[in-house]
CSV table of C-alpha atoms and ligand atoms in Angstrom, one decimal:
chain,number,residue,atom,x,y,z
C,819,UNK,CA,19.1,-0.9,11.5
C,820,UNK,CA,19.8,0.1,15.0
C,821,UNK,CA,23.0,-1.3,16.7
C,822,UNK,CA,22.6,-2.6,21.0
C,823,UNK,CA,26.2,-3.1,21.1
C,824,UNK,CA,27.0,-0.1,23.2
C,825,UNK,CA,24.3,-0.8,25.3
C,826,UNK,CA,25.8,-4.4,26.0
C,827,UNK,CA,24.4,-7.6,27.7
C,828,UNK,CA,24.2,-6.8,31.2
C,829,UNK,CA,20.6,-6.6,32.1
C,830,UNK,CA,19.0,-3.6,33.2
C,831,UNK,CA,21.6,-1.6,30.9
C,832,UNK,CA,19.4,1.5,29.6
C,833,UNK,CA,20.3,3.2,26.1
C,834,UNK,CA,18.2,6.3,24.8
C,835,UNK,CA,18.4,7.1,21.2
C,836,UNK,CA,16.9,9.7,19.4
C,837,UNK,CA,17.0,9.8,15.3
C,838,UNK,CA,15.7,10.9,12.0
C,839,UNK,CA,15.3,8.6,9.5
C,840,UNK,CA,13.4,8.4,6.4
C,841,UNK,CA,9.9,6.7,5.8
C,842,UNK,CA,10.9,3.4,4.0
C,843,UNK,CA,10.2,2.3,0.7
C,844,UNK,CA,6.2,2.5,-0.3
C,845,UNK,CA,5.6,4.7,2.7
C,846,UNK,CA,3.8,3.7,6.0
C,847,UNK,CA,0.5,3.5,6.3
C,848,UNK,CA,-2.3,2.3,4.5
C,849,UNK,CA,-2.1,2.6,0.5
C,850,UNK,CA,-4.6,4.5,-1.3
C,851,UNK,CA,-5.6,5.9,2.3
C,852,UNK,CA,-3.2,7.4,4.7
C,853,UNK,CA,0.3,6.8,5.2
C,854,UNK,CA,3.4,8.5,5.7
C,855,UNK,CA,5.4,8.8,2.6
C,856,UNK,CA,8.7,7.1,0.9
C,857,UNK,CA,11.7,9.3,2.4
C,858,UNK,CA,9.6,11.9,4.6
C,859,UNK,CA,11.4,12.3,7.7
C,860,UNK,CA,10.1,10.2,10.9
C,861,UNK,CA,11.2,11.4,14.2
C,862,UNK,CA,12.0,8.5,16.7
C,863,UNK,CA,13.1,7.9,20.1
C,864,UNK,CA,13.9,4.6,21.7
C,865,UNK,CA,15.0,2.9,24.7
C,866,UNK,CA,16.9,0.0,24.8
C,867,UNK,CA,16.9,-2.0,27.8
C,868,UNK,CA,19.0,-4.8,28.5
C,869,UNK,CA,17.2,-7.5,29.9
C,870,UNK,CA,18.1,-11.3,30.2
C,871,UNK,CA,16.7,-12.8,27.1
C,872,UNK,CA,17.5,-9.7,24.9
C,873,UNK,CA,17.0,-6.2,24.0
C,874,UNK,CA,13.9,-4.4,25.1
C,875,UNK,CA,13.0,-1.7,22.6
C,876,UNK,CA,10.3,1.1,23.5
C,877,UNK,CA,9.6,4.3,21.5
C,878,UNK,CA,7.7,6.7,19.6
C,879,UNK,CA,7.8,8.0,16.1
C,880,UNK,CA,6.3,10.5,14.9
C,881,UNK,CA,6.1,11.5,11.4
C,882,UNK,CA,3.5,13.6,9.0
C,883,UNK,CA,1.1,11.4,7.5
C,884,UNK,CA,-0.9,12.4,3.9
C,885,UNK,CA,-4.1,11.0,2.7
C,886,UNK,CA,-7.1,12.1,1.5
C,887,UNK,CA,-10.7,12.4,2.8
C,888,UNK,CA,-12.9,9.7,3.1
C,889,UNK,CA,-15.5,11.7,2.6
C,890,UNK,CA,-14.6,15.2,0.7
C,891,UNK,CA,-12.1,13.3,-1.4
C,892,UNK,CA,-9.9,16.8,-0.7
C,893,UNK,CA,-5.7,15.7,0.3
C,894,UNK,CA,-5.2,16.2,3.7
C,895,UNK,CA,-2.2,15.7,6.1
C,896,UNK,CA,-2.1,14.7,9.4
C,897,UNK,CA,0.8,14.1,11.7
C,898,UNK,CA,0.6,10.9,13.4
C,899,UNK,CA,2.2,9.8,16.8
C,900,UNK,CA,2.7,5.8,17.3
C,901,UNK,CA,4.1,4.4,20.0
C,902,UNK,CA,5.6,0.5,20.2
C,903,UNK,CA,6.9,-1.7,21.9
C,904,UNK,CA,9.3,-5.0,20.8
C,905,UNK,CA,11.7,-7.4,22.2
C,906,UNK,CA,14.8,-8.8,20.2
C,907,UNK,CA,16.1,-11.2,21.4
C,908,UNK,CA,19.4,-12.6,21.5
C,909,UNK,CA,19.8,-15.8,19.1
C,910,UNK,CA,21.1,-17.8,21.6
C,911,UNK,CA,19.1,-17.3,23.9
C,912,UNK,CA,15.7,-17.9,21.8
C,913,UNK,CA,15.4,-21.6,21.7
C,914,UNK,CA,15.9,-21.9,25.6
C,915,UNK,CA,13.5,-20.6,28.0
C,916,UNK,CA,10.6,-18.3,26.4
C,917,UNK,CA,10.0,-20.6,23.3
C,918,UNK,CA,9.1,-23.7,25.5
C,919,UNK,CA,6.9,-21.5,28.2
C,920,UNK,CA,4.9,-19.6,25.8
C,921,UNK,CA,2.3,-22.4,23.8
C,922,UNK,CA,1.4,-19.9,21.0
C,923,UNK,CA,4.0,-19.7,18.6
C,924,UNK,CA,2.5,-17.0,16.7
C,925,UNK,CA,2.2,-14.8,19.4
C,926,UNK,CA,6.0,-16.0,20.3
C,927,UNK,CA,7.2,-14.7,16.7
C,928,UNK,CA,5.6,-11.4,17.2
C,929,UNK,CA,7.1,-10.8,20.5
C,930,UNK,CA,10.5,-11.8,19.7
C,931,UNK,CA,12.1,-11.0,17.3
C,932,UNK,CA,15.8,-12.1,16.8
C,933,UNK,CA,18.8,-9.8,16.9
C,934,UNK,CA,21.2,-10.4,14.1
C,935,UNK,CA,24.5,-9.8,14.9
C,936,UNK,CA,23.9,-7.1,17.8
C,937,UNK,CA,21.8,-4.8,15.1
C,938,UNK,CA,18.1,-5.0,14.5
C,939,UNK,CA,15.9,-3.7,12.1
C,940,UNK,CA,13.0,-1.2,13.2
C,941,UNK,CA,11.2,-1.2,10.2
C,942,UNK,CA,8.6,-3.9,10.8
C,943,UNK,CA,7.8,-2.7,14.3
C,944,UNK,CA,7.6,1.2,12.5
C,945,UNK,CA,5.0,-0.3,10.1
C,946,UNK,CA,3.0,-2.0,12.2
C,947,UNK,CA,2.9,1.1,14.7
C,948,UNK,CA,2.1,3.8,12.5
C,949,UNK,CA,-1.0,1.7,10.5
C,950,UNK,CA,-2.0,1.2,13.8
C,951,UNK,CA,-2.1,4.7,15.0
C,952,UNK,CA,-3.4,6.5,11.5
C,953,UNK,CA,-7.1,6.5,11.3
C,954,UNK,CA,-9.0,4.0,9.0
C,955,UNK,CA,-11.5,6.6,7.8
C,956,UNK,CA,-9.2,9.8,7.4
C,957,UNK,CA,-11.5,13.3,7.7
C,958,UNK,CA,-9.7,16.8,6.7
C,959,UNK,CA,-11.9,17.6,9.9
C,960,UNK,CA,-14.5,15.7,12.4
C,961,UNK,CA,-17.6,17.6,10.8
C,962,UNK,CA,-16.9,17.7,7.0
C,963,UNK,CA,-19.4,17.8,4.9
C,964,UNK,CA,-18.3,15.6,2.6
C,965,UNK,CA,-19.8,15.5,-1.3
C,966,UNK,CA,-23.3,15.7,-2.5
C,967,UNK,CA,-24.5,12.4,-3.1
C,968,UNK,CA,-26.3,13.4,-6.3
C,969,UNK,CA,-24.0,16.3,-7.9
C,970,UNK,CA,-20.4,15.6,-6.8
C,971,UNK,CA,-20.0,19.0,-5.6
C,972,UNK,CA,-17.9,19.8,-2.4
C,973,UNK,CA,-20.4,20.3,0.3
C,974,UNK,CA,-18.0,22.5,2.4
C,975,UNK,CA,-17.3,25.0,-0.4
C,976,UNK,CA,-21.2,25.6,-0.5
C,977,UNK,CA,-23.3,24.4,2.9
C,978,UNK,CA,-26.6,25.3,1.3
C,979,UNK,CA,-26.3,23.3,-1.1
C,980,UNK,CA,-29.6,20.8,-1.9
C,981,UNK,CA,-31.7,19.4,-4.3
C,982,UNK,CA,-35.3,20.0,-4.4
C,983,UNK,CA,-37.1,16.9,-4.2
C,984,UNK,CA,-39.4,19.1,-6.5
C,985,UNK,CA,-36.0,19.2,-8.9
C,986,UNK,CA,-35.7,15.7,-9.3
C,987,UNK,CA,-39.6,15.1,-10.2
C,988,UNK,CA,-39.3,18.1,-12.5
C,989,UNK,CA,-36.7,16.7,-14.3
C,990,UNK,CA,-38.2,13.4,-14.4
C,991,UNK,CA,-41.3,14.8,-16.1
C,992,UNK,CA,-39.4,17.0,-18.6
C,993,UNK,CA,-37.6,14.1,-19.6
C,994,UNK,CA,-40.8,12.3,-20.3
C,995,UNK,CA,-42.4,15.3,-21.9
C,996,UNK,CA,-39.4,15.0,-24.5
C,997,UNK,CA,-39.8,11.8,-25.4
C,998,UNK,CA,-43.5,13.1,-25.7
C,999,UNK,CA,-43.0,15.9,-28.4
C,1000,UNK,CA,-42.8,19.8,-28.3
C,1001,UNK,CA,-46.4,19.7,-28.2
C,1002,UNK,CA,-46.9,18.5,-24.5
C,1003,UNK,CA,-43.7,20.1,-23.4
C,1004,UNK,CA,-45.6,23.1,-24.5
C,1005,UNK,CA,-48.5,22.4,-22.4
C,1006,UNK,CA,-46.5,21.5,-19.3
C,1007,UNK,CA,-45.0,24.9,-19.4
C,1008,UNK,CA,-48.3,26.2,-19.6
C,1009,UNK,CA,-49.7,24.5,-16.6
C,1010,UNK,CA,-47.0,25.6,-14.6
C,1011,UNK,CA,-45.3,28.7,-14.7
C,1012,UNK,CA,-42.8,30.2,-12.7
C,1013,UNK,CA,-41.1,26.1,-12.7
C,1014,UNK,CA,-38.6,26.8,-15.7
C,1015,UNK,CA,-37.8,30.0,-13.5
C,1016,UNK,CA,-37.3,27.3,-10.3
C,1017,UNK,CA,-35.3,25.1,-12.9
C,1018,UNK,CA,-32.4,27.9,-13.4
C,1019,UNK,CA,-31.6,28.9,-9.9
K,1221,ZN,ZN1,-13.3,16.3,3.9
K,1222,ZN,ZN1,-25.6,18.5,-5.5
């Protein structure tokens, strides 16, 4: 909770604050994805501003983000930067003028949110900001290669990495040959050495 009472009611009052606080409870972000975790520190600056109907509140937060690849599956950690914007309002001034000028009450909710008591609570705005900013599809780096569609294995660790399409019809046909018996696996062999060799590499 931050508190506007030194800033005061006189419009066009400015108030900077800069603080540390800790990520909230179940993080922000995205879960499973990205998001910044419970009780790592999140850098924030604000300005209050004093207008008529309220408090004006502007800032950034910054804050470390972890996650893991969408496409190597590796952890990875990314700071993120989120900027917002939101107007408390004072109680007693929210049923008068904005409420009546505004038709879309949704859109009047989001923008103004009430002050209780002189304090208000950042951690809605924090949320909404920081999902905002982290990236849907989270990449340890633009050109991973991600993980072999057939084997699993990390295609970073290894970049020539491939499958023959030779392998796969290979394997296909010594599968076959087993159900088949020794006796035409034998034969197969025959007909084409140097493949088992292929196989091992
Ligand atoms: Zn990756
Ligand atoms: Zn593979």
């Amino acid at each position: 909770m931050f508190d506007t009472h030194e800033l005061g009611r006189r419009p066009g009052a400015l108030q900077r604050i800069s603080r540390s606080v800790q990520a909230p409870k179940e993080g922000l972000g995205v879960e499973g994805v990205i998001g910044v975790p419970e009780g790592a520190p999140v850098e924030i600056e604000l300005r209050l501003e004093s207008v008529m109907e309220g408090v004006l509140v502007t800032g950034t937060a910054r804050a470390s983000a972890e996650g893991e690849c969408v496409r190597c599956l590796e952890p990875l950690r990314q700071e993120v930067e989120a900027d917002f914007q939101e107007m408390f309002s004072y109680p007693d001034t929210d049923d008068r003028g904005r409420k009546a000028a505004t038709g879309d009450d949704a859109e009047d909710d989001e923008d103004m949110t009430p002050l209780e008591d002189g304090m208000f609570d950042l951690e809605p705005v924090l949320r909404d900001a920081v999902v905002l900013a982290l990236p849907m599809q989270p990449v340890c780096r633009e050109d991973c290669a991600g993980l072999c569609a057939e084997c699993g294995a990390n295609l970073n660790d290894d970049p020539d990495h491939h499958h023959d399409a030779v392998d796969i019809r290979w394997a296909a046909l010594q599968g076959l040959a087993g159900s088949l018996g020794t006796d035409e696996k034998d034969n197969m062999s025959g007909a084409e050495p140097g493949v088992d060799e292929k196989q091992e590499k």
